[in-house]
Amino acid sequence: MEPKIEKARRKPRADSVRNRELLLETATQIFSAGGPQASLEAVARQAGVGIGTLYRHFPTREALFEAVYRHEVDQLGDLAERLVRDAEPVEALRTWLHANVRLVATKKGMIEGLQLVAHGSSELKAYSFDRLTNSIGLLLDRGVAAGELRSDISPEDLLRTLVGIFYSQGTAGWQPTALRLVDVFVDGLRKR
């Protein structure tokens, strides 16, 4: 019996990485709009790649839905880390919460696909909950330490409130109302 020879893992080619990012960005736009145009063929066509390229990166529709959602959650996590360093505490929190509107818009456009993905495993829900609550925690802790935000709300409470604001809205024109409610809520978090 010959010993197993492990292949060295190669880095993905630059064009492959670009294609994956382009597919994620395009899918985010298309899924945000929802409706009948939210097909895999539309994603590939708008991204300017063949359907085979899409399937090499995302073998199923659910895999693409999950990748788009994870990508959005990761972008929110990265944004929180930048805002903690670069923005005034209350504005950092407000900016981050407003950025969540985009995540929710994307998620609403692909809710049926996400339900299928989440039904099979709770890992996606746990991942997003952890990443988002950690992000909120960074922003809240900074605001509390600066004496600008109240200390009696937890990151989990804020995330639940945010979800409630988003999902209590009707489908048409919900984003401006959600942004206004977020602003009212952030104002209520200020230390007086």
Short mmCIF file of C-alpha atoms in Angstrom, two decimals, residues 8-155:
data_model
loop_
_atom_site.label_atom_id
_atom_site.label_comp_id
_atom_site.label_asym_id
_atom_site.label_seq_id
_atom_site.Cartn_x
_atom_site.Cartn_y
_atom_site.Cartn_z
CA ALA A 8 -0.57 21.09 -1.37
CA ARG A 9 -3.61 23.33 -1.25
CA ARG A 10 -3.34 25.93 -3.91
CA LYS A 11 -4.59 29.42 -3.47
CA PRO A 12 -7.57 30.14 -5.68
CA ARG A 13 -6.68 31.89 -8.89
CA ALA A 14 -7.20 35.65 -8.89
CA ASP A 15 -9.87 35.44 -11.61
CA SER A 16 -11.72 32.80 -9.61
CA VAL A 17 -11.73 35.02 -6.52
CA ARG A 18 -12.92 37.98 -8.62
CA ASN A 19 -15.69 35.88 -10.17
CA ARG A 20 -16.89 34.70 -6.75
CA GLU A 21 -16.99 38.27 -5.40
CA LEU A 22 -18.75 39.49 -8.54
CA LEU A 23 -21.33 36.71 -8.24
CA LEU A 24 -21.95 37.57 -4.58
CA GLU A 25 -22.36 41.28 -5.33
CA THR A 26 -24.66 40.59 -8.27
CA ALA A 27 -26.72 38.03 -6.34
CA THR A 28 -27.09 40.53 -3.50
CA GLN A 29 -28.54 43.11 -5.90
CA ILE A 30 -30.86 40.65 -7.61
CA PHE A 31 -32.04 38.94 -4.41
CA SER A 32 -32.67 42.35 -2.80
CA ALA A 33 -35.16 43.08 -5.55
CA GLY A 34 -36.77 39.64 -5.15
CA GLY A 35 -39.51 38.56 -7.48
CA PRO A 36 -39.24 36.38 -10.58
CA GLN A 37 -35.94 37.92 -11.73
CA ALA A 38 -34.23 36.35 -8.70
CA SER A 39 -33.02 33.32 -10.66
CA LEU A 40 -29.55 31.82 -10.81
CA GLU A 41 -29.51 32.38 -14.56
CA ALA A 42 -30.19 36.10 -14.00
CA VAL A 43 -27.32 36.26 -11.51
CA ALA A 44 -24.88 34.64 -13.92
CA ARG A 45 -26.07 36.74 -16.85
CA GLN A 46 -25.86 40.05 -14.96
CA ALA A 47 -22.44 39.12 -13.53
CA GLY A 48 -21.22 38.40 -17.07
CA VAL A 49 -20.20 34.79 -16.36
CA GLY A 50 -21.50 31.48 -17.55
CA ILE A 51 -23.91 29.41 -15.49
CA GLY A 52 -21.15 26.80 -15.10
CA THR A 53 -18.97 29.35 -13.34
CA LEU A 54 -21.80 30.13 -10.95
CA TYR A 55 -22.33 26.43 -10.20
CA ARG A 56 -18.59 25.85 -9.63
CA HIS A 57 -18.68 28.44 -6.86
CA PHE A 58 -22.19 27.71 -5.59
CA PRO A 59 -23.39 24.19 -6.46
CA THR A 60 -26.97 24.82 -5.31
CA ARG A 61 -29.37 27.71 -5.07
CA GLU A 62 -29.31 27.36 -1.29
CA ALA A 63 -25.50 27.56 -1.27
CA LEU A 64 -25.70 30.89 -3.09
CA PHE A 65 -28.40 32.20 -0.72
CA GLU A 66 -26.30 31.22 2.28
CA ALA A 67 -23.11 32.71 0.82
CA VAL A 68 -24.85 36.03 0.09
CA TYR A 69 -26.26 36.20 3.60
CA ARG A 70 -22.92 35.30 5.24
CA HIS A 71 -21.20 37.87 3.05
CA GLU A 72 -23.65 40.56 4.22
CA VAL A 73 -23.22 39.56 7.88
CA ASP A 74 -19.43 39.61 7.50
CA GLN A 75 -19.58 43.06 5.92
CA LEU A 76 -21.60 44.30 8.91
CA GLY A 77 -19.03 42.79 11.28
CA ASP A 78 -16.19 44.46 9.40
CA LEU A 79 -18.09 47.76 9.37
CA ALA A 80 -18.54 47.65 13.16
CA GLU A 81 -14.79 47.13 13.62
CA ARG A 82 -14.03 50.16 11.40
CA LEU A 83 -16.64 52.35 13.06
CA VAL A 84 -15.34 51.55 16.54
CA ARG A 85 -11.97 52.95 15.46
CA ASP A 86 -13.04 55.81 13.23
CA ALA A 87 -16.41 57.29 14.21
CA GLU A 88 -17.92 59.10 17.17
CA PRO A 89 -19.68 56.45 19.38
CA VAL A 90 -23.35 57.38 18.91
CA GLU A 91 -22.93 58.01 15.18
CA ALA A 92 -20.99 54.75 14.86
CA LEU A 93 -23.94 52.84 16.34
CA ARG A 94 -26.46 54.72 14.19
CA THR A 95 -24.42 54.13 11.01
CA TRP A 96 -24.09 50.43 11.78
CA LEU A 97 -27.80 50.02 12.50
CA HIS A 98 -28.68 51.82 9.26
CA ALA A 99 -26.38 49.42 7.39
CA ASN A 100 -28.53 46.61 8.74
CA VAL A 101 -31.40 47.90 6.60
CA ARG A 102 -29.48 46.68 3.54
CA LEU A 103 -28.97 43.27 5.11
CA VAL A 104 -32.65 42.97 5.88
CA ALA A 105 -33.59 44.14 2.38
CA THR A 106 -31.40 41.40 0.94
CA LYS A 107 -32.80 38.83 3.32
CA LYS A 108 -36.42 39.79 2.54
CA GLY A 109 -35.73 39.24 -1.15
CA MET A 110 -34.54 35.69 -0.53
CA ILE A 111 -36.47 34.70 2.58
CA GLU A 112 -37.89 31.53 1.01
CA GLY A 113 -34.43 30.29 0.04
CA LEU A 114 -33.00 31.15 3.45
CA GLN A 115 -35.80 29.25 5.16
CA LEU A 116 -34.75 26.14 3.24
CA VAL A 117 -31.09 26.67 4.16
CA ALA A 118 -31.81 27.42 7.82
CA HIS A 119 -34.26 24.51 8.10
CA GLY A 120 -31.51 21.97 7.45
CA SER A 121 -29.09 23.44 9.99
CA SER A 122 -29.11 26.06 12.70
CA GLU A 123 -25.44 26.86 12.05
CA LEU A 124 -26.25 29.81 9.78
CA LYS A 125 -28.58 31.34 12.38
CA ALA A 126 -26.03 30.83 15.15
CA TYR A 127 -23.23 32.28 13.04
CA SER A 128 -25.16 35.42 12.12
CA PHE A 129 -26.53 35.93 15.65
CA ASP A 130 -23.02 35.65 17.15
CA ARG A 131 -21.38 37.90 14.58
CA LEU A 132 -24.09 40.55 14.81
CA THR A 133 -24.32 40.58 18.62
CA ASN A 134 -20.52 40.80 18.88
CA SER A 135 -20.59 43.76 16.48
CA ILE A 136 -23.31 45.52 18.46
CA GLY A 137 -21.39 44.77 21.65
CA LEU A 138 -18.29 46.52 20.32
CA LEU A 139 -20.31 49.62 19.44
CA LEU A 140 -22.32 49.68 22.68
CA ASP A 141 -19.23 49.13 24.85
CA ARG A 142 -17.47 52.03 23.17
CA GLY A 143 -20.46 54.32 23.64
CA VAL A 144 -20.87 53.32 27.30
CA ALA A 145 -17.14 53.79 27.97
CA ALA A 146 -17.33 57.26 26.38
CA GLY A 147 -20.27 58.12 28.66
CA GLU A 148 -22.56 58.69 25.67
CA LEU A 149 -24.78 55.58 25.77
CA ARG A 150 -26.81 53.96 28.53
CA SER A 151 -25.41 50.77 29.98
CA ASP A 152 -28.72 49.01 30.70
CA ILE A 153 -29.25 47.35 27.30
CA SER A 154 -27.46 44.26 26.08
CA PRO A 155 -26.33 43.57 22.52
#
